[in-house]
CSV table of C-alpha atoms and ligand atoms in Angstrom, one decimal:
chain,number,residue,atom,x,y,z
A,1,MET,CA,0.0,0.0,0.0
A,2,PRO,CA,1.6,3.3,-1.0
A,3,THR,CA,2.1,5.9,1.8
A,4,LEU,CA,-1.2,7.5,2.5
A,5,ARG,CA,-1.5,10.3,5.1
A,6,GLU,CA,-4.7,9.5,7.0
A,7,LEU,CA,-6.9,12.3,8.0
A,8,PRO,CA,-9.9,11.8,10.3
A,9,GLU,CA,-13.1,10.3,9.1
A,10,GLY,CA,-11.8,8.0,6.4
A,11,LEU,CA,-10.0,10.7,4.4
A,12,LEU,CA,-6.9,9.2,2.9
A,13,VAL,CA,-4.4,11.5,1.1
A,14,ALA,CA,-2.0,10.1,-1.5
A,15,GLN,CA,1.0,11.9,-2.9
A,16,ASN,CA,-0.3,12.0,-6.5
A,17,ARG,CA,-2.9,10.5,-8.8
A,18,GLN,CA,-1.0,7.3,-9.4
A,19,SER,CA,-0.6,6.6,-5.7
A,20,LEU,CA,-4.2,7.5,-5.1
A,21,ALA,CA,-5.2,4.9,-7.7
A,22,ALA,CA,-2.8,2.3,-6.1
A,23,GLY,CA,-4.2,3.0,-2.7
A,24,ALA,CA,-7.8,2.8,-3.9
A,25,ALA,CA,-7.1,-0.4,-5.9
A,26,GLU,CA,-5.6,-2.1,-2.9
A,27,TRP,CA,-8.5,-1.0,-0.7
A,28,ILE,CA,-11.1,-2.1,-3.2
A,29,LYS,CA,-9.4,-5.5,-3.8
A,30,PHE,CA,-9.3,-6.1,-0.1
A,31,GLU,CA,-13.0,-5.1,0.4
A,32,LEU,CA,-14.0,-7.1,-2.7
A,33,GLU,CA,-12.4,-10.3,-1.3
A,34,GLU,CA,-14.0,-9.7,2.1
A,35,VAL,CA,-17.4,-9.5,0.3
A,36,LEU,CA,-16.8,-12.7,-1.7
A,37,ASP,CA,-15.8,-14.5,1.5
A,38,LEU,CA,-19.4,-13.9,2.7
A,39,GLN,CA,-21.5,-13.9,-0.4
A,40,PRO,CA,-21.5,-15.4,-4.0
A,41,ILE,CA,-21.5,-12.1,-5.8
A,42,CYS,CA,-19.8,-8.7,-5.3
A,43,ARG,CA,-21.6,-5.8,-7.0
A,44,LEU,CA,-19.7,-2.7,-7.9
A,45,LEU,CA,-21.1,0.6,-9.0
A,46,LEU,CA,-18.5,2.4,-11.1
A,47,ALA,CA,-17.7,6.1,-11.5
A,48,GLY,CA,-17.1,7.7,-14.8
A,49,GLY,CA,-14.9,10.6,-15.7
A,50,GLN,CA,-11.0,10.6,-15.8
A,51,THR,CA,-9.9,10.0,-12.2
A,52,PRO,CA,-10.9,6.3,-12.0
A,53,ARG,CA,-9.0,5.4,-15.2
A,54,ALA,CA,-5.8,4.6,-13.4
A,55,LEU,CA,-7.7,2.7,-10.7
A,56,TYR,CA,-9.6,0.5,-13.2
A,57,ALA,CA,-6.3,-0.2,-15.1
A,58,LEU,CA,-4.7,-1.4,-11.8
A,59,LEU,CA,-7.7,-3.5,-10.9
A,60,ALA,CA,-7.4,-5.2,-14.3
A,61,LEU,CA,-3.9,-6.3,-13.3
A,62,GLU,CA,-5.0,-7.9,-10.0
A,63,PRO,CA,-4.7,-11.7,-10.7
A,64,GLU,CA,-6.5,-12.7,-7.5
A,65,ILE,CA,-9.8,-10.9,-8.1
A,66,GLU,CA,-12.5,-13.4,-9.0
A,67,TRP,CA,-14.1,-11.3,-11.7
A,68,SER,CA,-16.5,-14.1,-12.6
A,69,ARG,CA,-18.2,-13.4,-9.2
A,70,CYS,CA,-18.3,-9.6,-9.8
A,71,GLU,CA,-21.1,-7.5,-11.3
A,72,LEU,CA,-20.2,-4.1,-12.8
A,73,TRP,CA,-22.8,-1.4,-13.0
A,74,TRP,CA,-22.3,2.3,-13.7
A,75,GLY,CA,-23.4,5.2,-11.4
A,76,ASP,CA,-24.0,7.4,-14.4
A,77,GLU,CA,-23.6,7.7,-18.1
A,78,ARG,CA,-23.6,10.3,-20.8
A,79,CYS,CA,-26.3,10.2,-23.5
A,80,VAL,CA,-23.9,9.0,-26.2
A,81,PRO,CA,-23.2,5.6,-27.9
A,82,PRO,CA,-21.1,3.1,-25.9
A,83,ASP,CA,-18.2,3.6,-28.3
A,84,HIS,CA,-18.3,7.4,-28.0
A,85,ALA,CA,-15.2,9.2,-26.6
A,86,ASP,CA,-17.3,10.6,-23.8
A,87,SER,CA,-18.9,7.3,-22.8
A,88,ASN,CA,-18.2,6.0,-19.3
A,89,PHE,CA,-18.8,2.5,-20.6
A,90,ARG,CA,-16.1,3.0,-23.2
A,91,MET,CA,-13.7,4.3,-20.5
A,92,VAL,CA,-14.2,1.2,-18.4
A,93,ASN,CA,-14.1,-1.1,-21.5
A,94,GLU,CA,-10.7,0.3,-22.4
A,95,THR,CA,-9.2,0.3,-18.9
A,96,LEU,CA,-10.8,-2.8,-17.4
A,97,LEU,CA,-13.0,-5.0,-19.5
A,98,GLN,CA,-10.7,-5.4,-22.5
A,99,PRO,CA,-7.6,-6.2,-20.4
A,100,LEU,CA,-9.6,-8.8,-18.5
A,101,ALA,CA,-11.0,-10.3,-21.7
A,102,ALA,CA,-7.4,-10.6,-23.0
A,103,ARG,CA,-6.8,-12.9,-20.1
A,104,GLY,CA,-10.0,-14.8,-20.6
A,105,GLN,CA,-11.7,-13.2,-17.6
A,106,VAL,CA,-15.3,-12.1,-17.8
A,107,PRO,CA,-17.3,-10.4,-15.0
A,108,ALA,CA,-20.5,-12.1,-13.9
A,109,ARG,CA,-22.5,-9.2,-15.2
A,110,VAL,CA,-21.6,-6.0,-17.1
A,111,GLU,CA,-24.7,-3.8,-17.0
A,112,ARG,CA,-24.1,-0.7,-19.0
A,113,TRP,CA,-26.8,2.0,-19.6
A,114,ARG,CA,-28.5,1.2,-22.9
A,115,THR,CA,-28.0,4.7,-24.3
A,116,GLU,CA,-29.1,3.5,-27.8
A,117,LEU,CA,-32.6,3.4,-26.4
A,118,GLY,CA,-32.7,7.1,-26.0
A,119,PRO,CA,-32.4,8.9,-22.6
A,120,GLU,CA,-35.8,8.2,-21.1
A,121,GLU,CA,-36.0,4.6,-22.1
A,122,ALA,CA,-32.4,4.0,-21.1
A,123,ALA,CA,-33.2,5.3,-17.6
A,124,ALA,CA,-36.3,3.3,-17.4
A,125,HIS,CA,-34.4,0.2,-18.5
A,126,TYR,CA,-31.7,0.7,-15.9
A,127,ASP,CA,-34.3,1.3,-13.2
A,128,ARG,CA,-35.9,-2.0,-14.1
A,129,GLU,CA,-32.5,-3.8,-14.2
A,130,LEU,CA,-31.6,-2.3,-10.8
A,131,ARG,CA,-34.8,-3.7,-9.4
A,132,THR,CA,-33.8,-7.2,-10.4
A,133,ILE,CA,-31.2,-7.0,-7.6
A,134,ALA,CA,-32.6,-8.2,-4.3
A,135,LEU,CA,-33.7,-5.2,-2.3
A,136,VAL,CA,-31.6,-5.1,0.8
A,137,HIS,CA,-33.0,-1.8,1.8
A,138,GLU,CA,-36.8,-1.5,1.3
A,139,THR,CA,-36.2,1.2,-1.3
A,140,ALA,CA,-33.0,0.2,-3.2
A,141,PRO,CA,-30.7,-2.7,-4.0
A,142,GLN,CA,-27.4,-2.8,-2.2
A,143,PHE,CA,-24.1,-2.3,-4.0
A,144,ASP,CA,-21.2,-3.7,-2.1
A,145,ILE,CA,-18.8,-1.0,-3.4
A,146,ALA,CA,-20.0,2.2,-4.9
A,147,ILE,CA,-17.2,4.3,-6.5
A,148,LEU,CA,-17.9,8.0,-6.9
A,149,GLY,CA,-16.0,11.0,-8.2
A,150,MET,CA,-16.5,14.7,-7.5
A,151,GLY,CA,-16.7,17.4,-10.1
A,152,ALA,CA,-15.2,20.9,-9.5
A,153,ASP,CA,-18.8,22.1,-9.0
A,154,GLY,CA,-19.4,19.5,-6.3
A,155,HIS,CA,-21.4,17.1,-8.4
A,156,THR,CA,-21.1,13.4,-8.0
A,157,ALA,CA,-22.3,10.7,-10.4
A,158,SER,CA,-24.5,12.9,-12.5
A,159,LEU,CA,-26.2,14.5,-9.6
A,160,PHE,CA,-25.4,18.1,-10.5
A,161,PRO,CA,-26.0,21.2,-8.4
A,162,GLN,CA,-29.6,22.5,-8.5
A,163,THR,CA,-30.9,19.8,-10.9
A,164,PRO,CA,-34.1,17.8,-10.6
A,165,ALA,CA,-32.4,14.4,-9.9
A,166,LEU,CA,-31.3,15.6,-6.5
A,167,ASP,CA,-34.9,15.4,-5.3
A,168,GLU,CA,-35.7,12.0,-6.8
A,169,ARG,CA,-36.4,9.5,-4.1
A,170,GLU,CA,-38.7,6.9,-5.9
A,171,ARG,CA,-37.0,6.1,-9.2
A,172,LEU,CA,-33.5,4.5,-8.9
A,173,ALA,CA,-32.2,5.7,-12.3
A,174,VAL,CA,-33.2,8.9,-14.1
A,175,VAL,CA,-32.4,11.4,-16.9
A,176,ASN,CA,-31.0,14.5,-15.4
A,177,THR,CA,-31.2,17.9,-17.1
A,178,LEU,CA,-28.1,20.0,-16.5
A,179,ARG,CA,-28.5,23.7,-16.0
A,180,GLY,CA,-27.4,26.3,-18.5
A,181,GLY,CA,-28.4,24.1,-21.5
A,182,GLN,CA,-25.5,21.8,-20.8
A,183,GLY,CA,-27.6,18.8,-22.0
A,184,THR,CA,-28.8,15.7,-20.2
A,185,ARG,CA,-27.1,12.9,-18.3
A,186,LEU,CA,-28.2,9.5,-17.0
A,187,THR,CA,-27.7,8.9,-13.3
A,188,VAL,CA,-28.6,6.7,-10.3
A,189,THR,CA,-30.3,8.6,-7.5
A,190,TRP,CA,-29.6,9.0,-3.8
A,191,PRO,CA,-31.4,5.8,-2.7
A,192,ILE,CA,-28.9,3.7,-4.6
A,193,ILE,CA,-25.9,5.5,-3.1
A,194,GLU,CA,-27.5,5.5,0.4
A,195,ALA,CA,-28.1,1.7,0.2
A,196,ALA,CA,-24.4,1.0,-0.7
A,197,GLN,CA,-22.3,-1.0,1.8
A,198,ASN,CA,-19.1,0.9,1.0
A,199,VAL,CA,-18.8,4.2,-0.8
A,200,VAL,CA,-15.3,5.2,-2.2
A,201,VAL,CA,-14.9,8.8,-3.3
A,202,LEU,CA,-12.0,9.6,-5.5
A,203,VAL,CA,-10.9,13.3,-5.7
A,204,ALA,CA,-7.7,14.4,-7.4
A,205,GLY,CA,-6.4,17.6,-8.9
A,206,ALA,CA,-5.8,21.2,-7.8
A,207,ASP,CA,-9.0,22.3,-9.6
A,208,LYS,CA,-11.0,20.3,-7.0
A,209,HIS,CA,-9.2,21.8,-3.9
A,210,SER,CA,-11.5,24.8,-3.3
A,211,THR,CA,-14.7,22.8,-3.8
A,212,LEU,CA,-13.4,20.0,-1.5
A,213,ALA,CA,-12.4,22.4,1.2
A,214,ALA,CA,-15.8,24.1,0.9
A,215,ALA,CA,-17.6,20.7,1.0
A,216,LEU,CA,-15.6,19.6,4.1
A,217,HIS,CA,-15.3,22.9,5.9
A,218,GLY,CA,-18.4,24.9,4.9
A,219,PRO,CA,-22.1,24.7,5.8
A,220,ILE,CA,-24.0,21.9,4.3
A,221,ASN,CA,-26.0,22.8,1.2
A,222,VAL,CA,-26.6,19.6,-0.9
A,223,LEU,CA,-28.6,21.5,-3.5
A,224,LYS,CA,-25.5,23.7,-4.2
A,225,MET,CA,-22.9,21.0,-3.5
A,226,PRO,CA,-24.3,17.5,-4.0
A,227,ILE,CA,-21.2,15.7,-2.7
A,228,GLN,CA,-22.0,17.1,0.7
A,229,MET,CA,-24.9,14.6,0.9
A,230,LEU,CA,-22.2,12.1,2.0
A,231,LEU,CA,-21.4,14.4,5.0
A,232,ASP,CA,-25.0,15.3,5.8
A,233,ASP,CA,-27.0,13.9,8.7
A,234,ALA,CA,-29.8,13.5,6.0
A,235,PHE,CA,-27.7,10.8,4.3
A,236,ASP,CA,-29.8,7.9,5.3
A,237,SER,CA,-27.1,5.3,5.0
A,238,ASP,CA,-25.0,2.7,6.9
A,239,ALA,CA,-22.4,3.0,4.2
A,240,GLU,CA,-18.7,3.2,5.2
A,241,VAL,CA,-17.5,6.3,3.2
A,242,THR,CA,-13.8,6.4,2.4
A,243,TRP,CA,-12.3,9.4,0.5
A,244,PHE,CA,-9.1,8.9,-1.5
A,245,LEU,CA,-7.6,12.3,-2.2
A,246,ASP,CA,-4.3,13.4,-3.8
A,247,GLU,CA,-2.2,16.2,-2.3
A,248,ASP,CA,-3.3,18.6,-5.0
A,249,ALA,CA,-6.9,18.2,-4.0
A,250,ALA,CA,-6.3,18.0,-0.3
A,251,GLN,CA,-3.8,20.8,0.1
A,252,SER,CA,-4.7,22.7,3.3
A,253,LEU,CA,-7.1,20.0,4.7
A,254,SER,CA,-4.7,19.0,7.4
A,255,ASP,CA,-6.5,21.2,9.8
A,256,LEU,CA,-9.6,19.0,9.6
A,257,THR,CA,-9.4,18.2,13.3
A,258,GLN,CA,-10.4,21.8,13.9
A,259,LEU,CA,-13.5,21.3,11.8
A,260,ASN,CA,-16.8,21.5,13.7
A,261,ARG,CA,-18.0,18.5,11.7
A,262,LEU,CA,-15.2,16.0,11.4
B,301,6PG,C1,-18.9,11.5,-15.0
B,301,6PG,C2,-18.7,11.0,-13.6
B,301,6PG,C3,-18.6,12.2,-12.8
B,301,6PG,C4,-17.2,12.3,-12.3
B,301,6PG,C5,-16.8,13.7,-11.9
B,301,6PG,C6,-15.3,13.9,-11.8
B,301,6PG,O1,-19.6,10.8,-15.8
B,301,6PG,O2,-18.1,12.4,-15.4
B,301,6PG,O3,-19.4,10.1,-13.2
B,301,6PG,O4,-19.4,12.3,-11.6
B,301,6PG,O5,-16.9,11.4,-11.3
B,301,6PG,O6,-17.2,14.6,-13.0
B,301,6PG,O7,-14.7,13.6,-13.0
B,301,6PG,P1,-13.1,13.5,-13.2
B,301,6PG,O8,-12.7,12.3,-12.5
B,301,6PG,O9,-12.9,13.5,-14.7
B,301,6PG,O10,-12.5,14.8,-12.6
């Protein structure tokens, strides 16, 4: 395990993006093996974007992981074909699925968002598929490991500030309309994240520092900064939340012990 400076409340800081990925990969591998010691299948909810690329590439190299007992789902997706440069499925396919296939390893289930159905039907289809997973919580199926990122505006998955999906508590998967005409995204909703057993948040880069500091230091306002849901008493979850940060994103967070919330 690379050297990680541990801050209170599950905040782990790595020197750089690569050691963040290495630390998260080791943590996820350990957790995944723990889950498979107790149950036949381990369900992972994957994050999109760029930060997880190095993590998925490292997980693909882990020979001990029993991928045939792992299900891969996506926390969100862009409304593009699965081979589009912006597709989160394509990113995971490149970094994880294809390297595994080259070694003859196939996950038990790879459930991508069927964006070819169009946004509304893709969301309805994902909602239906999510409901085929046994409901652990009365409202949502349980993912063993949910991997999330954070945008510089404080979004996570495709739960963006001041967007309708933030208030969705019935449907598990929806189309979310971004503000300012920035188009639409597909995303799971809070019940899915709340039902997770483990939530892993990956935040890297100096461009995230001020948002991360505001999220951890400042008053809670989930509408303005959705990532703060993970810190809010309203987060109706038993999930263990672990944050993997790099030094660029963490910068002056070492005074967390003075925070009134951590
Ligand atoms: C997406 C992600 C999104 C991502 C953040 C951070 O589809 O883009 O699911 O929530 O995690 O935007 O993205 P980076 O890792 O690229 O900074």
